[in-house]
Amino acid sequence: MHASEDNKQSSTDIVSKATQPSIISDPSVALSLAANSKPLAGKVALVAGATRGAGRGIAAMLGEAGATVYCTGRTTSAQRSDLNRPETIEQTAAFVEYYGGKGIAVQVDHTDEQQVKRLFQQIIAEQDGQLDIVVNDIWGGEKLTEWGVPFWQHSLSNGLLMQDRVYRTHLITSHYAAPLLVARGTGLIIEVTDGTDYRYRGNLYYSLAKIAPIHMATAMAEELKVHGVAAIAVTPGFLRSEEMLEYYRVNESNWQDAIHGDRPHAEHFRESETPFFVGRAIAALASDCDYMAKSGQALSSWGLSDEYDIVDIDGRRPHWGRYAAAHGLS
């Protein structure tokens, strides 16, 4: 299920032109989950919302662990979403191939039930009904959140659209994914979010959108447990995504320069993690034969790093939980 040499070369070319080239173009820094280990070989995964950020990192690291990964999102090489960013699902699929998995890009707007239904029909046809891992990372609220604005002054239409892009998309995707997992009597649904608890996150609409996946995982876990299927929420720490690098006016090769910059919270960027860190955390979790014991919980990249001895792709071990506690941020 690995790429041919020709495909490997083409995926390397695509990846080298994509975001975070300073990491990806130097394989010597890519510390694998375990030397020559592919614990998810033969497994089929779906990362919904895989175009960029955490979704891209998760897809790539599931590939590193040997999985076949369906990478969905709205932006392709031929068409951008309303976010108007350059990252594409084809690039993400190339990352999966680069790291040793099989990447399959499928354009899907997960707010559209019919598109989601067709996605699962494709998976059923191509994988003989097999689906082992589902990652709900659909977001799209980056330009909708009005920080520092009270909810009654915030754009109501943007606030409600933010909910639609989380509640609706995650629920539609899980609705069509669950029957495939239940039919096999095994599987894992991951809800990617921001934080592990129900505290306020600086904006009412943002808080609702990020707390919802935690409860989705808890509630789905209750209904899925008799079928041997787990649902778990997972959060990254301070994510060094493409957008955050742009915000701090740096790139992956000089990201530490941002720490001494003039942007708000720049000093905390020192404890940031690449999107591949939470990707390795989720890959390790999915490789754990006892992941059912964690079903219904809200976990973190740094906590899973402690448990599974994970390092980030740059060789660091960021621990946002410990850092936040020490600096009064938790």
Coordinates of C-alpha atoms in Angstrom, one line a residue:
M1 CA 0.0 0.0 0.0
H2 CA 3.1 2.2 -0.3
A3 CA 3.7 4.6 -3.1
S4 CA 5.8 3.5 -6.1
E5 CA 9.1 5.2 -6.6
D6 CA 7.6 7.4 -9.3
N7 CA 4.7 8.4 -7.0
K8 CA 7.2 8.9 -4.1
Q9 CA 9.2 11.3 -6.2
S10 CA 6.1 13.2 -7.3
S11 CA 4.8 13.4 -3.7
T12 CA 8.2 14.7 -2.6
D13 CA 8.0 17.4 -5.3
I14 CA 4.6 18.4 -4.2
V15 CA 5.5 18.5 -0.5
S16 CA 8.6 20.5 -1.2
K17 CA 6.4 23.2 -2.7
A18 CA 3.9 23.1 0.1
T19 CA 4.0 24.7 3.5
Q20 CA 6.7 24.0 6.1
P21 CA 9.3 23.0 3.6
S22 CA 12.2 23.4 6.0
I23 CA 11.0 20.5 8.1
I24 CA 9.8 18.3 5.3
S25 CA 12.8 18.6 2.9
D26 CA 15.1 17.3 5.5
P27 CA 14.1 13.7 6.3
S28 CA 16.9 13.4 8.9
V29 CA 14.8 15.4 11.4
A30 CA 11.8 13.2 10.8
L31 CA 11.9 10.9 13.8
S32 CA 9.5 8.1 13.2
L33 CA 7.0 6.6 15.7
A34 CA 9.4 3.6 15.9
A35 CA 12.2 2.7 13.6
N36 CA 10.8 0.9 10.5
S37 CA 7.5 0.4 12.4
K38 CA 4.1 0.7 10.6
P39 CA 1.6 -0.1 13.4
L40 CA -1.3 1.1 11.2
A41 CA -0.4 -0.8 8.1
G42 CA -3.6 -2.2 6.6
K43 CA -5.8 0.3 8.4
V44 CA -8.0 2.8 6.6
A45 CA -8.4 6.3 8.0
L46 CA -10.5 9.4 7.1
V47 CA -9.2 12.8 8.2
A48 CA -12.1 15.2 7.6
G49 CA -10.7 18.7 7.3
A50 CA -7.2 17.7 6.3
T51 CA -6.3 20.7 4.1
R52 CA -4.0 22.4 6.5
G53 CA -3.0 22.8 10.2
A54 CA -3.7 20.0 12.6
G55 CA -5.7 18.0 10.0
R56 CA -2.7 18.0 7.6
G57 CA -0.3 16.9 10.4
I58 CA -2.7 14.2 11.6
A59 CA -3.1 12.8 8.1
A60 CA 0.6 12.8 7.5
M61 CA 1.4 11.0 10.7
L62 CA -1.3 8.4 10.2
G63 CA 0.6 7.8 6.9
E64 CA 3.8 7.6 8.8
A65 CA 2.3 4.8 10.8
G66 CA 1.3 3.0 7.6
A67 CA -2.3 3.8 7.1
T68 CA -4.3 4.6 3.9
V69 CA -5.7 8.1 4.6
Y70 CA -8.6 9.8 2.9
C71 CA -7.9 13.5 3.1
T72 CA -10.9 15.7 2.7
G73 CA -11.5 19.4 2.5
R74 CA -12.8 22.2 0.3
T75 CA -9.6 23.6 -1.2
T76 CA -8.1 21.8 -4.2
S77 CA -5.4 22.7 -6.7
A78 CA -8.2 23.9 -8.9
Q79 CA -10.5 25.6 -6.5
R80 CA -10.1 27.5 -3.2
S81 CA -12.6 27.7 -0.4
D82 CA -13.9 31.0 1.0
L83 CA -10.9 31.0 3.3
N84 CA -8.8 31.7 0.2
R85 CA -5.7 30.0 1.4
P86 CA -3.1 28.2 -0.8
E87 CA -2.9 24.8 1.0
T88 CA -4.7 22.0 -0.8
I89 CA -5.9 18.5 -0.1
E90 CA -3.7 17.2 -2.9
Q91 CA -0.7 18.5 -1.0
T92 CA -1.9 16.8 2.2
A93 CA -2.3 13.5 0.3
A94 CA 1.3 14.0 -0.9
F95 CA 2.5 14.4 2.7
V96 CA 0.8 11.1 3.5
E97 CA 2.6 9.4 0.6
Y98 CA 5.9 11.1 1.6
Y99 CA 5.8 9.6 5.0
G100 CA 5.0 6.1 3.8
G101 CA 1.2 5.8 3.7
K102 CA -1.3 6.0 0.9
G103 CA -3.0 9.4 0.6
I104 CA -6.3 9.9 -1.2
A105 CA -7.5 13.4 -1.7
V106 CA -11.3 13.9 -2.0
Q107 CA -12.9 17.3 -2.2
V108 CA -15.8 17.5 0.2
D109 CA -17.8 20.3 1.8
H110 CA -18.8 18.5 5.0
T111 CA -21.8 20.9 5.5
D112 CA -23.3 19.2 2.4
E113 CA -24.9 15.9 3.4
Q114 CA -24.9 14.6 -0.1
Q115 CA -21.2 15.2 -0.6
V116 CA -20.5 13.4 2.6
K117 CA -22.7 10.5 1.6
R118 CA -20.9 10.2 -1.7
L119 CA -17.5 10.2 0.2
F120 CA -18.5 7.2 2.2
Q121 CA -19.9 5.4 -0.8
Q122 CA -16.5 5.9 -2.4
I123 CA -14.7 4.5 0.7
I124 CA -17.1 1.5 0.8
A125 CA -16.4 0.8 -2.9
E126 CA -12.6 1.3 -2.8
Q127 CA -11.9 -0.3 0.6
D128 CA -14.6 -3.1 0.6
G129 CA -16.4 -1.4 3.5
Q130 CA -13.3 -1.0 5.7
L131 CA -12.9 2.1 7.7
D132 CA -10.9 2.0 11.0
I133 CA -10.2 5.6 12.0
V134 CA -12.2 8.7 11.6
V135 CA -10.8 12.1 12.5
N136 CA -13.2 15.1 12.7
D137 CA -11.0 18.2 12.3
I138 CA -13.4 20.3 10.2
W139 CA -13.2 23.9 11.3
G140 CA -13.3 26.9 9.0
G141 CA -14.0 29.5 11.7
E142 CA -10.7 31.4 11.4
K143 CA -12.2 34.4 9.8
L144 CA -15.5 34.3 11.7
T145 CA -14.2 34.9 15.2
E146 CA -14.2 38.5 16.4
W147 CA -11.8 38.5 19.3
G148 CA -12.4 41.1 22.0
V149 CA -16.0 41.6 21.0
P150 CA -18.9 40.7 23.4
F151 CA -21.4 38.3 21.9
W152 CA -24.2 40.8 21.6
Q153 CA -21.9 43.0 19.4
H154 CA -20.3 40.1 17.5
S155 CA -21.7 39.3 14.1
L156 CA -24.6 36.9 14.7
S157 CA -24.4 35.5 11.2
N158 CA -20.7 34.7 11.6
G159 CA -21.2 33.3 15.1
L160 CA -24.0 31.0 13.9
L161 CA -22.0 30.0 10.8
M162 CA -19.1 29.0 13.1
Q163 CA -21.4 26.6 14.9
D164 CA -22.7 25.2 11.6
R165 CA -19.2 24.5 10.4
V166 CA -18.5 22.5 13.6
Y167 CA -21.8 21.0 14.8
R168 CA -23.2 20.3 11.4
T169 CA -20.1 19.0 9.7
H170 CA -18.9 16.8 12.6
L171 CA -22.4 15.3 13.1
I172 CA -23.0 14.6 9.4
T173 CA -19.6 13.0 9.1
S174 CA -20.0 10.8 12.2
H175 CA -23.5 9.8 11.2
Y176 CA -22.3 8.3 8.0
A177 CA -19.0 6.9 9.4
A178 CA -20.4 5.1 12.5
P179 CA -22.2 2.4 10.6
L180 CA -19.0 1.3 8.9
L181 CA -17.2 1.1 12.2
V182 CA -20.1 -0.6 14.0
A183 CA -20.4 -3.2 11.2
R184 CA -16.8 -4.3 11.9
G185 CA -17.2 -4.2 15.7
T186 CA -14.1 -2.0 16.1
G187 CA -12.9 1.5 15.3
L188 CA -12.0 4.9 16.6
I189 CA -13.6 8.4 16.1
I190 CA -11.4 11.3 17.1
E191 CA -12.9 14.8 17.7
V192 CA -10.1 17.4 17.3
T193 CA -10.8 20.5 19.4
D194 CA -9.1 23.3 21.4
G195 CA -8.7 22.4 25.1
T196 CA -9.8 19.5 27.3
D197 CA -12.4 21.2 29.5
Y198 CA -15.5 23.4 29.4
R199 CA -13.9 26.7 30.4
Y200 CA -14.4 30.0 28.5
R201 CA -12.1 30.4 25.5
G202 CA -12.1 34.2 25.0
N203 CA -15.2 34.4 22.8
L204 CA -18.7 32.9 23.3
Y205 CA -19.1 31.6 19.8
Y206 CA -15.6 30.2 19.6
S207 CA -16.1 28.6 23.1
L208 CA -19.2 26.8 22.0
A209 CA -17.6 25.6 18.8
K210 CA -14.6 24.1 20.6
I211 CA -16.5 22.7 23.6
A212 CA -19.0 20.9 21.4
P213 CA -16.6 18.3 20.0
I214 CA -15.6 17.3 23.6
H215 CA -19.2 16.5 24.4
M216 CA -19.7 14.9 21.0
A217 CA -16.9 12.4 21.9
T218 CA -18.4 11.8 25.3
A219 CA -21.9 11.2 24.0
M220 CA -20.9 9.1 21.0
A221 CA -18.7 7.0 23.3
E222 CA -21.8 6.1 25.4
E223 CA -23.7 5.0 22.3
L224 CA -20.8 3.2 20.6
K225 CA -19.3 1.3 23.5
V226 CA -21.5 -1.8 23.1
H227 CA -20.3 -2.0 19.5
G228 CA -16.6 -1.9 20.4
V229 CA -16.1 1.5 18.9
A230 CA -14.4 4.4 20.7
A231 CA -14.8 8.2 20.5
I232 CA -12.2 10.4 22.0
A233 CA -11.5 14.2 21.9
V234 CA -7.9 15.3 21.3
T235 CA -6.5 18.8 21.5
P236 CA -3.1 20.1 20.3
G237 CA -1.2 22.7 22.3
F238 CA -0.1 26.0 20.9
L239 CA -0.3 25.0 17.3
R240 CA 2.4 26.3 14.9
S241 CA 0.1 26.1 12.0
E242 CA 0.5 27.9 8.6
E243 CA -1.7 30.7 9.8
M244 CA 0.1 31.2 13.1
L245 CA 3.5 31.3 11.3
E246 CA 2.0 34.0 9.0
Y247 CA 0.5 35.9 12.0
Y248 CA 3.9 36.0 13.7
R249 CA 5.6 36.9 10.4
V250 CA 8.0 33.9 10.4
N251 CA 8.3 30.5 8.7
E252 CA 9.2 27.1 10.0
S253 CA 12.9 27.7 9.6
N254 CA 13.0 30.8 11.8
W255 CA 9.9 30.4 13.9
Q256 CA 11.8 31.1 17.1
D257 CA 12.3 34.7 16.0
A258 CA 8.7 35.3 16.8
I259 CA 9.2 34.8 20.5
H260 CA 10.9 38.2 20.7
G261 CA 8.5 39.9 18.3
D262 CA 5.8 42.5 19.0
R263 CA 2.7 40.3 18.4
P264 CA 0.4 39.5 21.3
H265 CA 1.4 36.3 23.2
A266 CA 4.6 36.0 21.2
E267 CA 6.5 35.0 24.3
H268 CA 4.4 31.8 24.6
F269 CA 5.2 30.7 21.0
R270 CA 8.4 29.2 22.5
E271 CA 6.3 26.2 23.6
S272 CA 4.5 25.8 20.3
E273 CA 4.2 22.5 18.5
T274 CA 4.1 21.6 14.8
P275 CA 0.8 20.1 13.5
F276 CA 2.7 16.8 13.2
F277 CA 3.0 16.5 17.0
V278 CA -0.7 16.0 17.6
G279 CA -0.6 13.8 14.5
R280 CA 1.9 11.5 16.1
A281 CA -0.1 11.6 19.3
I282 CA -3.3 10.4 17.5
A283 CA -1.4 7.8 15.4
A284 CA 0.0 6.4 18.7
L285 CA -3.4 6.4 20.3
A286 CA -4.9 4.7 17.2
S287 CA -2.1 2.1 17.4
D288 CA -2.9 1.3 21.0
C289 CA -4.9 -2.0 21.2
D290 CA -6.5 -0.7 24.4
Y291 CA -7.8 2.6 23.1
M292 CA -11.3 1.6 24.2
A293 CA -10.2 2.3 27.8
K294 CA -9.9 6.0 26.8
S295 CA -13.2 6.3 25.1
G296 CA -15.2 9.3 26.1
Q297 CA -12.2 11.2 27.4
A298 CA -10.7 14.5 26.3
L299 CA -7.0 14.1 25.8
S300 CA -4.1 16.3 24.8
S301 CA -1.1 16.1 22.5
W302 CA 1.3 16.7 25.4
G303 CA -0.4 14.1 27.6
L304 CA -0.3 11.5 24.9
S305 CA 3.3 12.4 24.3
D306 CA 4.1 11.6 27.9
E307 CA 2.3 8.3 27.7
Y308 CA 3.6 7.1 24.3
D309 CA 7.0 8.8 24.4
I310 CA 6.4 11.0 21.3
V311 CA 8.7 13.7 20.0
D312 CA 7.7 16.4 17.6
I313 CA 9.0 16.2 14.0
D314 CA 11.7 18.8 14.9
G315 CA 13.0 16.6 17.7
R316 CA 11.4 18.8 20.5
R317 CA 9.1 17.7 23.2
P318 CA 6.7 20.7 23.7
H319 CA 4.4 20.4 26.7
W320 CA 1.7 23.1 26.6
G321 CA 0.0 21.7 29.8
R322 CA 3.1 22.1 32.0
Y323 CA 4.0 25.4 30.4
A324 CA 0.5 26.9 30.8
A325 CA 0.3 25.8 34.4
A326 CA 3.7 27.3 35.2
H327 CA 2.8 30.6 33.5
G328 CA -0.7 30.9 34.9
L329 CA -2.4 30.3 31.6
S330 CA -4.4 27.2 32.6

